């Protein structure tokens, strides 16, 4: 009798262990589905920003039995915020017994993307390289971009990322190209320099104490300008508190 009772208790514990293992497996499966669904929705959102120049709006993406809400909002002049909230419903016995409904599971991700880089963020920027050849002994300390063709001869060192719209010759994968691309490289993307100077003019006017343009001079005071990689400038006039210009 004692053996029978002990064996029954052992079977009960084993059954609970099996159910717990199944619950853990199901939970992990649902979490993986949410994870991959939210990343898929984020990729769709990023592609719409790049390919369709969308900087504001929202839409739904359905994948892997999950529904994702993607929202795109502008942040500043050249940056957008992408937010993805992914949901799915699962049957949970305890939750259904209490609420009479499926249990909602959700996951989310937020990312910021610059869809246009200011020229000031580059160490070297050209519309066309012309007859420029990068040779052994040349060193570039920051990001480099050309909307033309980048020509390499020898073993220059690029510490920042190299981007070239029309390509790099010879290709970085060619054995004859012995350049060091320490920041990586990308071919095919373009960067158009804006010709709209209204923002800079407005900032300059506001920074002039609301005085008419060219009527107030600061040349008799020491001025320090710090150029930030996001296109802004921190200006300090002698002992005055510094201010940031867009």
CSV table of C-alpha atoms in Angstrom, one decimal:
chain,number,residue,atom,x,y,z
A,1,UNK,CA,0.0,0.0,0.0
A,2,UNK,CA,2.8,2.4,0.9
A,3,UNK,CA,4.6,1.6,-2.3
A,4,UNK,CA,1.4,2.3,-4.3
A,5,UNK,CA,0.9,5.7,-2.6
A,6,UNK,CA,4.5,6.7,-3.0
A,7,UNK,CA,4.5,5.7,-6.7
A,8,UNK,CA,1.2,7.7,-7.2
A,9,UNK,CA,2.8,10.8,-5.7
A,10,UNK,CA,5.9,10.3,-7.9
A,11,UNK,CA,3.7,10.1,-11.0
A,12,UNK,CA,1.8,13.3,-9.9
A,13,UNK,CA,5.1,15.2,-9.5
A,14,UNK,CA,6.3,14.0,-12.8
A,15,UNK,CA,3.0,15.1,-14.5
A,16,UNK,CA,3.4,18.6,-13.0
A,17,UNK,CA,7.0,18.7,-14.2
A,18,UNK,CA,5.9,17.8,-17.7
A,19,UNK,CA,3.2,20.5,-17.7
A,20,UNK,CA,5.6,23.1,-16.4
A,21,UNK,CA,8.1,22.2,-19.1
A,22,UNK,CA,5.3,22.5,-21.7
A,23,UNK,CA,4.3,25.9,-20.3
A,24,UNK,CA,7.9,27.1,-20.4
A,25,UNK,CA,8.3,25.9,-24.0
A,26,UNK,CA,5.0,27.6,-25.1
A,27,UNK,CA,6.0,30.8,-23.3
A,28,UNK,CA,9.4,30.8,-25.1
A,29,UNK,CA,7.7,30.1,-28.4
A,30,UNK,CA,5.3,33.1,-28.0
A,31,UNK,CA,8.1,35.4,-26.9
A,32,UNK,CA,10.1,34.4,-30.0
A,33,UNK,CA,7.1,35.1,-32.2
A,34,UNK,CA,6.7,38.5,-30.7
A,35,UNK,CA,10.4,39.3,-31.0
A,36,UNK,CA,10.6,38.4,-34.7
A,37,UNK,CA,7.3,40.1,-35.5
A,38,UNK,CA,8.3,43.4,-33.9
A,39,UNK,CA,11.7,43.4,-35.8
A,40,UNK,CA,9.9,42.6,-39.1
A,41,UNK,CA,7.6,45.5,-38.5
A,42,UNK,CA,10.5,47.8,-37.6
A,43,UNK,CA,12.2,46.8,-40.9
A,44,UNK,CA,9.1,47.7,-42.8
A,45,UNK,CA,9.0,51.0,-41.1
A,46,UNK,CA,12.6,51.8,-41.8
A,47,UNK,CA,12.2,50.9,-45.5
A,48,UNK,CA,9.2,53.3,-45.7
A,49,UNK,CA,11.3,56.1,-44.3
A,50,UNK,CA,14.2,55.5,-46.7
A,51,UNK,CA,12.3,54.4,-49.9
A,52,UNK,CA,9.1,56.6,-49.6
A,53,UNK,CA,10.5,59.5,-47.6
A,54,UNK,CA,7.8,59.1,-45.0
A,55,UNK,CA,8.5,61.1,-41.8
A,56,UNK,CA,5.1,61.0,-40.1
A,57,UNK,CA,2.3,58.5,-39.9
A,58,UNK,CA,1.3,55.1,-38.6
A,59,UNK,CA,0.3,51.7,-40.1
A,60,UNK,CA,-0.2,48.0,-39.1
A,61,UNK,CA,1.9,45.0,-40.0
A,62,UNK,CA,0.6,41.5,-39.5
A,63,UNK,CA,3.1,38.6,-39.2
A,64,UNK,CA,3.5,35.3,-37.3
A,65,UNK,CA,0.0,35.6,-35.8
A,66,UNK,CA,1.0,38.9,-34.3
A,67,UNK,CA,-0.3,42.4,-35.0
A,68,UNK,CA,2.2,45.3,-34.9
A,69,UNK,CA,1.4,49.1,-34.8
A,70,UNK,CA,4.2,51.1,-36.4
A,71,UNK,CA,4.3,54.9,-35.7
A,72,UNK,CA,6.7,57.3,-37.3
A,73,UNK,CA,7.1,60.8,-35.9
A,74,UNK,CA,9.6,63.5,-36.8
A,75,UNK,CA,12.3,64.6,-34.3
A,76,UNK,CA,14.2,67.7,-35.4
A,77,UNK,CA,15.1,68.5,-39.0
A,78,UNK,CA,16.5,65.2,-40.1
A,79,UNK,CA,15.6,62.5,-37.6
A,80,UNK,CA,12.6,60.3,-37.2
A,81,UNK,CA,11.4,58.2,-34.3
A,82,UNK,CA,10.0,54.7,-35.0
A,83,UNK,CA,8.0,52.9,-32.4
A,84,UNK,CA,6.6,49.4,-32.8
A,85,UNK,CA,4.1,47.8,-30.4
A,86,UNK,CA,3.4,44.1,-31.2
A,87,UNK,CA,0.5,42.1,-29.7
A,88,UNK,CA,-0.8,38.6,-29.8
A,89,UNK,CA,-3.4,36.7,-27.9
A,90,UNK,CA,-2.9,33.3,-26.2
A,91,UNK,CA,-5.1,31.0,-24.2
A,92,UNK,CA,-4.1,31.0,-20.5
A,93,UNK,CA,-6.3,28.8,-18.3
A,94,UNK,CA,-6.1,30.9,-15.2
A,95,UNK,CA,-6.7,34.2,-17.0
A,96,UNK,CA,-9.6,32.7,-19.0
A,97,UNK,CA,-11.2,31.3,-15.8
A,98,UNK,CA,-11.1,34.8,-14.2
A,99,UNK,CA,-11.8,37.1,-17.2
A,100,UNK,CA,-13.3,34.8,-19.7
A,101,UNK,CA,-11.0,36.1,-22.4
A,102,UNK,CA,-7.6,35.4,-24.0
A,103,UNK,CA,-4.5,36.8,-22.5
A,104,UNK,CA,-2.8,39.6,-24.5
A,105,UNK,CA,1.0,39.5,-24.8
A,106,UNK,CA,2.9,42.4,-26.1
A,107,UNK,CA,6.4,43.6,-26.9
A,108,UNK,CA,7.8,46.9,-28.2
A,109,UNK,CA,10.9,48.5,-29.7
A,110,UNK,CA,11.9,52.2,-30.3
A,111,UNK,CA,14.6,53.4,-32.7
A,112,UNK,CA,15.8,56.8,-34.0
A,113,UNK,CA,17.0,57.2,-37.6
A,114,UNK,CA,18.6,60.0,-39.4
A,115,UNK,CA,17.4,60.1,-43.0
A,116,UNK,CA,19.6,63.0,-43.9
A,117,UNK,CA,23.1,63.6,-42.5
A,118,UNK,CA,24.3,67.2,-42.2
A,119,UNK,CA,27.5,68.0,-44.1
A,120,UNK,CA,29.1,69.1,-40.9
A,121,UNK,CA,29.0,65.5,-39.7
A,122,UNK,CA,31.5,64.5,-42.4
A,123,UNK,CA,35.3,64.9,-42.3
A,124,UNK,CA,35.3,64.9,-46.1
A,125,UNK,CA,32.4,65.5,-48.4
A,126,UNK,CA,32.3,66.0,-52.1
A,127,UNK,CA,29.7,66.1,-54.9
A,128,UNK,CA,32.3,64.8,-57.3
A,129,UNK,CA,35.8,63.6,-56.6
A,130,UNK,CA,37.1,64.6,-60.0
A,131,UNK,CA,40.7,63.6,-60.4
A,132,UNK,CA,41.3,63.0,-56.7
A,133,UNK,CA,43.0,59.7,-55.9
A,134,UNK,CA,43.4,58.4,-52.3
A,135,UNK,CA,47.0,57.1,-52.0
A,136,UNK,CA,49.3,55.6,-49.4
A,137,UNK,CA,50.0,58.1,-46.6
A,138,UNK,CA,46.5,59.6,-46.8
A,139,UNK,CA,44.6,59.4,-43.5
A,140,UNK,CA,41.0,60.4,-43.0
A,141,UNK,CA,40.0,60.7,-39.3
A,142,UNK,CA,36.2,60.9,-39.7
A,143,UNK,CA,33.3,59.9,-42.0
A,144,UNK,CA,33.9,60.4,-45.7
A,145,UNK,CA,31.2,60.7,-48.4
A,146,UNK,CA,31.2,61.4,-52.1
A,147,UNK,CA,28.2,61.5,-54.4
A,148,UNK,CA,30.6,60.5,-57.1
A,149,UNK,CA,33.2,57.7,-57.6
A,150,UNK,CA,35.9,57.2,-54.9
A,151,UNK,CA,39.3,56.3,-56.5
A,152,UNK,CA,41.8,54.4,-54.4
A,153,UNK,CA,45.5,53.9,-55.3
A,154,UNK,CA,47.7,52.4,-52.6
A,155,UNK,CA,46.9,52.0,-48.9
A,156,UNK,CA,45.1,55.0,-47.5
A,157,UNK,CA,43.6,54.7,-44.1
A,158,UNK,CA,39.9,55.6,-43.5
A,159,UNK,CA,39.1,55.8,-39.8
A,160,UNK,CA,35.5,56.7,-40.3
A,161,UNK,CA,32.8,55.1,-42.4
A,162,UNK,CA,33.3,55.5,-46.2
A,163,UNK,CA,30.2,56.0,-48.3
A,164,UNK,CA,30.2,56.6,-52.1
A,165,UNK,CA,27.2,56.9,-54.4
A,166,UNK,CA,28.8,55.8,-57.6
A,167,UNK,CA,31.1,53.2,-56.0
A,168,UNK,CA,34.7,52.7,-55.0
A,169,UNK,CA,37.4,51.8,-57.6
A,170,UNK,CA,38.9,49.3,-57.4
A,171,UNK,CA,36.3,47.6,-55.2
A,172,UNK,CA,37.3,47.1,-51.6
A,173,UNK,CA,37.0,43.3,-52.2
A,174,UNK,CA,39.6,43.5,-55.0
A,175,UNK,CA,43.1,42.4,-53.9
A,176,UNK,CA,44.6,45.5,-55.5
A,177,UNK,CA,42.6,47.7,-53.1
A,178,UNK,CA,44.8,47.7,-50.0
A,179,UNK,CA,43.1,50.6,-48.2
A,180,UNK,CA,42.0,50.2,-44.6
A,181,UNK,CA,38.3,50.8,-44.0
A,182,UNK,CA,38.3,50.9,-40.2
A,183,UNK,CA,34.8,52.3,-40.1
A,184,UNK,CA,33.4,50.1,-42.8
A,185,UNK,CA,32.1,51.2,-46.2
A,186,UNK,CA,28.8,51.4,-48.1
A,187,UNK,CA,28.2,51.9,-51.8
A,188,UNK,CA,25.1,53.3,-53.5
A,189,UNK,CA,23.7,55.7,-50.9
A,190,UNK,CA,23.5,59.4,-51.8
A,191,UNK,CA,23.5,62.5,-49.6
A,192,UNK,CA,22.0,65.6,-51.1
A,193,UNK,CA,23.2,68.9,-49.7
A,194,UNK,CA,20.2,71.1,-48.9
A,195,UNK,CA,20.0,74.5,-50.6
A,196,UNK,CA,17.3,75.8,-48.2
A,197,UNK,CA,19.2,78.2,-45.9
A,198,UNK,CA,16.0,79.5,-44.2
A,199,UNK,CA,16.7,77.6,-41.0
A,200,UNK,CA,20.3,79.0,-40.7
A,201,UNK,CA,19.1,82.5,-41.6
A,202,UNK,CA,16.4,82.4,-38.9
A,203,UNK,CA,18.8,81.0,-36.3
A,204,UNK,CA,21.4,83.8,-37.2
A,205,UNK,CA,18.7,86.5,-36.9
A,206,UNK,CA,17.4,85.2,-33.6
A,207,UNK,CA,21.0,84.9,-32.3
A,208,UNK,CA,21.6,88.5,-33.3
A,209,UNK,CA,19.4,89.8,-30.4
A,210,UNK,CA,16.5,90.4,-32.8
A,211,UNK,CA,18.5,93.3,-34.2
A,212,UNK,CA,18.4,93.8,-38.0
A,213,UNK,CA,20.9,91.7,-39.9
A,214,UNK,CA,24.4,93.3,-40.1
A,215,UNK,CA,23.6,96.0,-37.5
A,216,UNK,CA,25.2,94.4,-34.5
A,217,UNK,CA,28.8,93.4,-34.3
A,218,UNK,CA,30.4,90.9,-32.0
A,219,UNK,CA,33.8,91.1,-33.7
A,220,UNK,CA,35.3,93.1,-30.7
A,221,UNK,CA,34.5,90.2,-28.4
A,222,UNK,CA,36.1,86.8,-28.2
A,223,UNK,CA,33.8,84.2,-29.8
A,224,UNK,CA,34.3,80.4,-29.6
A,225,UNK,CA,32.3,78.1,-32.0
A,226,UNK,CA,32.0,74.3,-31.4
A,227,UNK,CA,30.6,72.4,-34.4
A,228,UNK,CA,28.7,69.3,-33.4
A,229,UNK,CA,28.3,66.3,-35.6
A,230,UNK,CA,24.5,66.7,-35.7
A,231,UNK,CA,24.8,70.0,-37.6
A,232,UNK,CA,24.3,72.3,-34.5
A,233,UNK,CA,26.8,74.8,-33.3
A,234,UNK,CA,27.6,75.8,-29.6
A,235,UNK,CA,28.5,79.5,-29.5
A,236,UNK,CA,30.3,81.1,-26.5
A,237,UNK,CA,30.8,84.9,-26.4
A,238,UNK,CA,33.5,85.7,-23.9
A,239,UNK,CA,32.0,85.0,-20.4
A,240,UNK,CA,28.4,84.9,-21.6
A,241,UNK,CA,26.6,81.5,-21.1
A,242,UNK,CA,26.9,79.3,-24.2
A,243,UNK,CA,24.0,78.9,-26.5
A,244,UNK,CA,23.3,76.2,-29.1
A,245,UNK,CA,22.3,77.2,-32.7
A,246,UNK,CA,20.4,74.9,-34.9
